[in-house]
Amino acid sequence: MSPPGVGLDVGGVTRKLRDRRNSRGFRGLKRSWRRHWQLYLLILVPIAYFVIFKYIPMANAIIAFKDYNVIDGVWGSDWAGVKHFERFFNNPMFWPVLRNTFILSAYVVLASFPIPIILALALNEVRLRFFKNTVQMVTYAPYFISTVVVVSMTILFLSPRLGIAGHVTQFFGLGSIDFLSDPEFFRHIYVFSDIWQTMGYSAVIYLAALAGIDPTLYEAARVDGATRWQKILNVDLPGILPTAMIVLVLGVGNVMAIGFEKAYLLQNSLNISQSEIIATYTYKVGLLSADFSQAAAIGLFNGVINLGLLLGVNAIVKRLTGNGLW
């Protein structure tokens, strides 16, 4: 048992240490501000952007818990509790929409993650500069094409009568196949058109990571008699692993935020059983049906699932590889 007064002394010492640490932290902040005030001013610009255009509008998410009335406005409308969430969970479209979103998003992440890495590794091994630059430009250019144009090109390409795909299937005796009218083909069309559009852009990130690898590692591998394949396995892949993990975490973190435009433009009444995802369903509920509270509830649910996935995947990747977003 401690003698009387010892506890008070310990508490006093703790308070003094805490006050001293806080004082040192404040003084350190002032010292850092005086030395690097130009950098702090630069940081203020993006912080102001996120506060004004990202965080302040979040306050309107409260509409998901209200019966929104245009006349009363967001803050004057009556409270509805979690009624709109319950409507969405009890809606027959809940499970099909959620399943379609998960499957399509996972398909996009799994298919689009390794292909840019393979392209970057292959380009890194090419010694003919003209060929390397040409391939890089050809694969990078589709990234600048708008989604509407990409979808238009895809529709023309897959047209059963006029498209190249139709001629190919007829040449092999398969007849005319209307790919966009068959729900089974929707996910493949979506994913591989997306890969075609973003593959070159994503490969640039890995090429930059490859350029940052210490050249002495290649020299050491060459002295040890390593082949090109062994250099890729033992030098290139470990060198780009931190970058690849960050890209993977970001990709999985956006798994529920799959693009609305392409899914909506490729959607038709015949493939809607697999093309109806949360983004397109929210658009129809919110803007076409003018049920803003229900749409906000669906969007909020989508955001919470995204946040949970991002935190979970980041924790797993950080535990396995030591790399993460924070």
Tab-separated table of C-alpha atoms in Angstrom:
chain	number	residue	atom	x	y	z
A	1	MET	CA	0.000	0.000	0.000
A	2	SER	CA	1.431	3.420	-0.866
A	3	PRO	CA	2.043	5.861	1.952
A	4	PRO	CA	-0.207	8.938	2.203
A	5	GLY	CA	0.715	11.697	-0.216
A	6	VAL	CA	2.599	9.501	-2.637
A	7	GLY	CA	-0.376	9.313	-5.019
A	8	LEU	CA	-0.694	13.090	-5.024
A	9	ASP	CA	3.015	13.455	-5.707
A	10	VAL	CA	2.823	11.001	-8.582
A	11	GLY	CA	-0.165	12.844	-9.994
A	12	GLY	CA	1.639	16.143	-9.685
A	13	VAL	CA	4.691	14.788	-11.460
A	14	THR	CA	2.476	13.394	-14.213
A	15	ARG	CA	0.756	16.740	-14.669
A	16	LYS	CA	4.094	18.527	-14.795
A	17	LEU	CA	5.421	16.120	-17.401
A	18	ARG	CA	2.244	16.501	-19.458
A	19	ASP	CA	2.346	20.301	-19.202
A	20	ARG	CA	6.012	20.309	-20.142
A	21	ARG	CA	5.347	18.033	-23.128
A	22	ASN	CA	2.425	20.180	-24.280
A	23	SER	CA	4.480	23.316	-23.882
A	24	ARG	CA	7.360	21.757	-25.824
A	25	GLY	CA	4.924	20.660	-28.535
A	26	PHE	CA	3.440	24.138	-28.810
A	27	ARG	CA	6.859	25.763	-28.866
A	28	GLY	CA	7.990	23.216	-31.434
A	29	LEU	CA	4.970	24.063	-33.575
A	30	LYS	CA	5.754	27.783	-33.383
A	31	ARG	CA	9.393	27.103	-34.250
A	32	SER	CA	8.389	24.916	-37.163
A	33	TRP	CA	5.939	27.588	-38.394
A	34	ARG	CA	8.648	30.273	-38.339
A	35	ARG	CA	11.030	28.043	-40.295
A	36	HIS	CA	8.620	26.546	-42.827
A	37	TRP	CA	5.712	29.026	-43.049
A	38	GLN	CA	5.828	28.931	-46.863
A	39	LEU	CA	5.126	25.175	-46.850
A	40	TYR	CA	2.290	25.582	-44.337
A	41	LEU	CA	0.697	28.221	-46.562
A	42	LEU	CA	0.879	25.820	-49.496
A	43	ILE	CA	-0.843	23.138	-47.397
A	44	LEU	CA	-3.624	25.569	-46.500
A	45	VAL	CA	-4.848	25.686	-50.114
A	46	PRO	CA	-5.703	21.957	-50.452
A	47	ILE	CA	-7.022	21.916	-46.875
A	48	ALA	CA	-9.376	24.801	-47.713
A	49	TYR	CA	-10.473	22.977	-50.881
A	50	PHE	CA	-11.355	19.801	-48.996
A	51	VAL	CA	-13.089	21.662	-46.168
A	52	ILE	CA	-15.214	23.803	-48.503
A	53	PHE	CA	-16.044	21.327	-51.260
A	54	LYS	CA	-15.852	17.951	-49.455
A	55	TYR	CA	-16.483	18.243	-45.716
A	56	ILE	CA	-19.015	21.078	-45.488
A	57	PRO	CA	-21.352	19.443	-48.092
A	58	MET	CA	-21.256	16.278	-45.945
A	59	ALA	CA	-23.559	18.053	-43.521
A	60	ASN	CA	-26.360	17.674	-46.068
A	61	ALA	CA	-26.100	13.893	-45.645
A	62	ILE	CA	-28.516	14.482	-42.795
A	63	ILE	CA	-31.203	14.403	-45.472
A	64	ALA	CA	-30.974	10.595	-45.256
A	65	PHE	CA	-32.566	10.806	-41.796
A	66	LYS	CA	-35.325	13.225	-42.795
A	67	ASP	CA	-38.443	13.302	-44.962
A	68	TYR	CA	-37.049	15.900	-47.305
A	69	ASN	CA	-39.434	18.601	-48.351
A	70	VAL	CA	-38.353	21.117	-50.982
A	71	ILE	CA	-40.262	23.971	-49.331
A	72	ASP	CA	-38.885	23.351	-45.824
A	73	GLY	CA	-35.361	22.625	-47.030
A	74	VAL	CA	-32.812	20.168	-45.628
A	75	TRP	CA	-32.751	21.529	-42.087
A	76	GLY	CA	-36.461	22.338	-41.830
A	77	SER	CA	-37.808	18.960	-42.957
A	78	ASP	CA	-39.231	16.496	-40.443
A	79	TRP	CA	-37.016	13.819	-38.926
A	80	ALA	CA	-37.627	10.280	-40.201
A	81	GLY	CA	-35.061	8.288	-38.220
A	82	VAL	CA	-33.683	5.301	-40.109
A	83	LYS	CA	-36.877	4.764	-42.100
A	84	HIS	CA	-35.183	5.279	-45.471
A	85	PHE	CA	-32.432	2.784	-44.641
A	86	GLU	CA	-35.040	0.196	-43.649
A	87	ARG	CA	-36.916	0.815	-46.920
A	88	PHE	CA	-33.737	0.150	-48.861
A	89	PHE	CA	-32.851	-2.989	-46.887
A	90	ASN	CA	-36.388	-4.366	-47.324
A	91	ASN	CA	-36.543	-3.460	-51.004
A	92	PRO	CA	-36.475	-6.534	-53.335
A	93	MET	CA	-33.765	-4.744	-55.329
A	94	PHE	CA	-31.397	-4.555	-52.321
A	95	TRP	CA	-29.655	-7.913	-52.684
A	96	PRO	CA	-29.445	-7.949	-56.516
A	97	VAL	CA	-28.033	-4.419	-56.580
A	98	LEU	CA	-25.574	-5.134	-53.765
A	99	ARG	CA	-24.469	-8.419	-55.358
A	100	ASN	CA	-23.990	-6.834	-58.787
A	101	THR	CA	-21.938	-4.004	-57.289
A	102	PHE	CA	-19.691	-6.335	-55.293
A	103	ILE	CA	-19.099	-8.782	-58.145
A	104	LEU	CA	-18.442	-6.103	-60.754
A	105	SER	CA	-16.162	-4.115	-58.430
A	106	ALA	CA	-14.183	-7.182	-57.359
A	107	TYR	CA	-13.857	-8.210	-61.001
A	108	VAL	CA	-12.503	-4.763	-61.894
A	109	VAL	CA	-9.965	-4.792	-59.047
A	110	LEU	CA	-8.734	-8.347	-59.660
A	111	ALA	CA	-8.449	-7.952	-63.432
A	112	SER	CA	-7.073	-4.423	-63.578
A	113	PHE	CA	-4.498	-4.808	-60.785
A	114	PRO	CA	-1.940	-7.223	-62.349
A	115	ILE	CA	-2.162	-6.132	-66.011
A	116	PRO	CA	-0.542	-2.672	-65.583
A	117	ILE	CA	2.229	-4.308	-63.520
A	118	ILE	CA	2.901	-6.827	-66.288
A	119	LEU	CA	2.882	-4.040	-68.907
A	120	ALA	CA	5.281	-1.913	-66.853
A	121	LEU	CA	7.674	-4.835	-66.278
A	122	ALA	CA	7.625	-5.669	-69.994
A	123	LEU	CA	8.245	-2.051	-71.032
A	124	ASN	CA	11.053	-1.799	-68.511
A	125	GLU	CA	12.833	-4.684	-70.225
A	126	VAL	CA	12.519	-3.208	-73.736
A	127	ARG	CA	15.800	-1.674	-74.883
A	128	LEU	CA	14.560	-0.266	-78.213
A	129	ARG	CA	13.575	3.244	-77.133
A	130	PHE	CA	11.365	4.037	-80.148
A	131	PHE	CA	9.327	0.861	-79.708
A	132	LYS	CA	9.021	1.447	-75.965
A	133	ASN	CA	7.806	5.032	-76.382
A	134	THR	CA	5.340	4.001	-79.110
A	135	VAL	CA	3.797	1.238	-77.018
A	136	GLN	CA	3.631	3.536	-74.005
A	137	MET	CA	1.895	6.286	-76.004
A	138	VAL	CA	-0.580	3.868	-77.632
A	139	THR	CA	-1.566	2.346	-74.285
A	140	TYR	CA	-1.646	5.703	-72.497
A	141	ALA	CA	-3.782	7.591	-75.058
A	142	PRO	CA	-7.157	5.876	-74.313
A	143	TYR	CA	-7.064	7.325	-70.796
A	144	PHE	CA	-7.849	10.758	-72.272
A	145	ILE	CA	-10.907	9.549	-74.154
A	146	SER	CA	-14.154	10.389	-72.411
A	147	THR	CA	-16.312	7.597	-71.061
A	148	VAL	CA	-19.111	8.489	-73.479
A	149	VAL	CA	-16.791	8.038	-76.479
A	150	VAL	CA	-15.411	4.771	-75.084
A	151	VAL	CA	-18.935	3.417	-74.626
A	152	SER	CA	-19.902	4.534	-78.149
A	153	MET	CA	-16.831	2.770	-79.566
A	154	THR	CA	-17.659	-0.349	-77.548
A	155	ILE	CA	-21.247	-0.413	-78.797
A	156	LEU	CA	-20.125	-0.026	-82.422
A	157	PHE	CA	-17.396	-2.632	-82.016
A	158	LEU	CA	-19.838	-5.159	-80.540
A	159	SER	CA	-22.704	-4.415	-82.918
A	160	PRO	CA	-23.992	-7.774	-84.270
A	161	ARG	CA	-24.427	-6.401	-87.815
A	162	LEU	CA	-21.878	-3.594	-88.226
A	163	GLY	CA	-19.223	-4.319	-85.584
A	164	ILE	CA	-15.946	-6.190	-85.977
A	165	ALA	CA	-17.009	-8.662	-83.312
A	166	GLY	CA	-20.077	-9.579	-85.371
A	167	HIS	CA	-17.952	-10.260	-88.468
A	168	VAL	CA	-15.515	-12.390	-86.428
A	169	THR	CA	-18.266	-14.528	-84.887
A	170	GLN	CA	-19.860	-15.015	-88.324
A	171	PHE	CA	-16.478	-15.973	-89.811
A	172	PHE	CA	-16.111	-18.763	-87.246
A	173	GLY	CA	-19.692	-19.920	-87.838
A	174	LEU	CA	-21.039	-18.690	-84.508
A	175	GLY	CA	-23.631	-16.440	-86.087
A	176	SER	CA	-24.457	-12.923	-84.943
A	177	ILE	CA	-24.172	-12.492	-81.189
A	178	ASP	CA	-25.661	-9.410	-79.553
A	179	PHE	CA	-23.195	-9.115	-76.686
A	180	LEU	CA	-24.809	-6.087	-75.079
A	181	SER	CA	-28.208	-7.775	-74.916
A	182	ASP	CA	-26.863	-10.807	-73.061
A	183	PRO	CA	-26.466	-10.215	-69.290
A	184	GLU	CA	-23.666	-12.803	-69.133
A	185	PHE	CA	-21.377	-10.590	-71.241
A	186	PHE	CA	-22.011	-7.281	-69.451
A	187	ARG	CA	-19.350	-7.676	-66.742
A	188	HIS	CA	-16.686	-8.818	-69.209
A	189	ILE	CA	-17.447	-5.890	-71.528
A	190	TYR	CA	-17.341	-3.424	-68.651
A	191	VAL	CA	-14.109	-4.732	-67.120
A	192	PHE	CA	-12.048	-5.182	-70.288
A	193	SER	CA	-13.101	-1.855	-71.793
A	194	ASP	CA	-12.037	-0.300	-68.488
A	195	ILE	CA	-8.686	-2.117	-68.586
A	196	TRP	CA	-8.111	-0.969	-72.174
A	197	GLN	CA	-8.759	2.631	-71.134
A	198	THR	CA	-6.700	2.770	-67.908
A	199	MET	CA	-3.960	0.179	-68.418
A	200	GLY	CA	-1.376	2.615	-69.846
A	201	TYR	CA	-2.051	5.280	-67.231
A	202	SER	CA	-1.658	2.818	-64.362
A	203	ALA	CA	1.519	1.394	-65.909
A	204	VAL	CA	3.145	4.848	-65.729
A	205	ILE	CA	2.914	4.684	-61.925
A	206	TYR	CA	4.790	1.388	-61.856
A	207	LEU	CA	7.341	2.608	-64.411
A	208	ALA	CA	8.070	5.525	-62.098
A	209	ALA	CA	8.503	3.080	-59.207
A	210	LEU	CA	10.848	0.944	-61.325
A	211	ALA	CA	12.917	4.019	-62.187
A	212	GLY	CA	13.449	4.624	-58.483
A	213	ILE	CA	15.054	1.245	-57.805
A	214	ASP	CA	18.712	1.451	-56.797
A	215	PRO	CA	20.870	0.616	-59.916
A	216	THR	CA	23.421	-1.135	-57.697
A	217	LEU	CA	20.854	-3.891	-57.124
A	218	TYR	CA	20.827	-4.615	-60.886
A	219	GLU	CA	24.627	-4.551	-60.924
A	220	ALA	CA	24.753	-7.009	-58.034
A	221	ALA	CA	22.227	-9.272	-59.782
A	222	ARG	CA	24.251	-9.105	-63.015
A	223	VAL	CA	27.457	-10.002	-61.149
A	224	ASP	CA	25.659	-12.961	-59.581
A	225	GLY	CA	24.669	-14.150	-63.054
A	226	ALA	CA	20.938	-13.554	-62.664
A	227	THR	CA	18.798	-13.900	-65.772
A	228	ARG	CA	16.208	-11.282	-66.763
A	229	TRP	CA	13.441	-13.322	-65.201
A	230	GLN	CA	15.400	-13.651	-61.957
A	231	LYS	CA	16.033	-9.887	-61.917
A	232	ILE	CA	12.317	-9.265	-62.329
A	233	LEU	CA	11.489	-11.642	-59.478
A	234	ASN	CA	14.208	-10.541	-57.074
A	235	VAL	CA	14.707	-6.849	-57.878
A	236	ASP	CA	11.804	-5.372	-59.840
A	237	LEU	CA	8.855	-6.931	-58.027
A	238	PRO	CA	10.170	-6.224	-54.494
A	239	GLY	CA	11.008	-2.681	-55.642
A	240	ILE	CA	7.476	-1.863	-56.791
A	241	LEU	CA	5.728	-3.824	-54.040
A	242	PRO	CA	5.044	-0.787	-51.766
A	243	THR	CA	3.551	1.145	-54.698
A	244	ALA	CA	1.491	-1.871	-55.788
A	245	MET	CA	0.111	-2.302	-52.268
A	246	ILE	CA	-0.941	1.343	-52.078
A	247	VAL	CA	-2.669	1.076	-55.478
A	248	LEU	CA	-4.401	-2.129	-54.343
A	249	VAL	CA	-5.625	-0.559	-51.107
A	250	LEU	CA	-6.994	2.447	-53.001
A	251	GLY	CA	-8.655	0.134	-55.519
A	252	VAL	CA	-10.322	-1.983	-52.857
A	253	GLY	CA	-11.253	1.164	-50.922
A	254	ASN	CA	-13.261	2.313	-53.937
A	255	VAL	CA	-14.765	-1.100	-54.523
A	256	MET	CA	-18.299	0.181	-53.912
A	257	ALA	CA	-17.739	3.468	-55.733
A	258	ILE	CA	-17.611	1.901	-59.161
A	259	GLY	CA	-18.158	4.322	-62.011
A	260	PHE	CA	-21.727	5.326	-62.748
A	261	GLU	CA	-21.321	6.634	-66.283
A	262	LYS	CA	-20.105	3.511	-68.043
A	263	ALA	CA	-22.523	1.178	-66.263
A	264	TYR	CA	-25.463	3.458	-67.043
A	265	LEU	CA	-24.490	3.983	-70.686
A	266	LEU	CA	-23.939	0.255	-71.300
A	267	GLN	CA	-27.168	-0.616	-69.512
A	268	ASN	CA	-30.321	-1.654	-71.350
A	269	SER	CA	-33.495	-3.464	-70.426
A	270	LEU	CA	-32.058	-6.844	-71.491
A	271	ASN	CA	-28.884	-6.800	-69.379
A	272	ILE	CA	-30.278	-4.893	-66.396
A	273	SER	CA	-30.249	-8.021	-64.229
A	274	GLN	CA	-26.442	-7.677	-64.018
A	275	SER	CA	-25.902	-4.021	-64.945
A	276	GLU	CA	-28.016	-2.516	-62.168
A	277	ILE	CA	-25.532	-1.420	-59.502
A	278	ILE	CA	-25.841	0.902	-56.505
A	279	ALA	CA	-24.679	3.955	-58.487
A	280	THR	CA	-27.270	3.528	-61.243
A	281	TYR	CA	-30.000	2.587	-58.761
A	282	THR	CA	-29.255	5.703	-56.659
A	283	TYR	CA	-29.504	7.872	-59.769
A	284	LYS	CA	-32.892	6.421	-60.664
A	285	VAL	CA	-34.242	6.718	-57.120
A	286	GLY	CA	-32.863	10.194	-56.467
A	287	LEU	CA	-33.222	12.066	-59.736
A	288	LEU	CA	-35.745	10.151	-61.814
A	289	SER	CA	-38.106	9.359	-58.904
A	290	ALA	CA	-37.246	12.547	-56.939
A	291	ASP	CA	-36.911	10.523	-53.719
A	292	PHE	CA	-33.912	12.457	-52.440
A	293	SER	CA	-33.950	11.109	-48.873
A	294	GLN	CA	-33.976	7.501	-50.078
A	295	ALA	CA	-31.138	8.222	-52.525
A	296	ALA	CA	-29.111	9.912	-49.776
A	297	ALA	CA	-29.644	6.895	-47.502
A	298	ILE	CA	-28.408	4.538	-50.234
A	299	GLY	CA	-25.411	6.758	-50.923
A	300	LEU	CA	-24.575	6.973	-47.209
A	301	PHE	CA	-24.793	3.203	-46.875
A	302	ASN	CA	-22.473	2.885	-49.877
A	303	GLY	CA	-19.967	5.291	-48.329
A	304	VAL	CA	-19.922	3.491	-44.989
A	305	ILE	CA	-19.259	0.141	-46.686
A	306	ASN	CA	-16.438	1.757	-48.683
A	307	LEU	CA	-14.868	3.215	-45.554
A	308	GLY	CA	-15.020	-0.152	-43.769
A	309	LEU	CA	-13.397	-1.908	-46.717
A	310	LEU	CA	-10.653	0.722	-46.936
A	311	LEU	CA	-9.821	0.458	-43.223
A	312	GLY	CA	-9.926	-3.347	-43.264
A	313	VAL	CA	-7.796	-3.819	-46.366
A	314	ASN	CA	-5.302	-1.188	-45.256
A	315	ALA	CA	-4.891	-2.964	-41.899
A	316	ILE	CA	-4.446	-6.372	-43.575
A	317	VAL	CA	-1.929	-5.095	-46.144
A	318	LYS	CA	0.019	-3.208	-43.487
A	319	ARG	CA	0.213	-6.314	-41.319
A	320	LEU	CA	1.315	-8.538	-44.217
A	321	THR	CA	3.735	-6.229	-46.040
A	322	GLY	CA	4.426	-3.330	-43.673
A	323	ASN	CA	3.033	-0.846	-46.237
A	324	GLY	CA	-0.212	1.051	-45.985
A	325	LEU	CA	-1.888	4.392	-46.472
A	326	TRP	CA	-1.158	5.392	-42.865
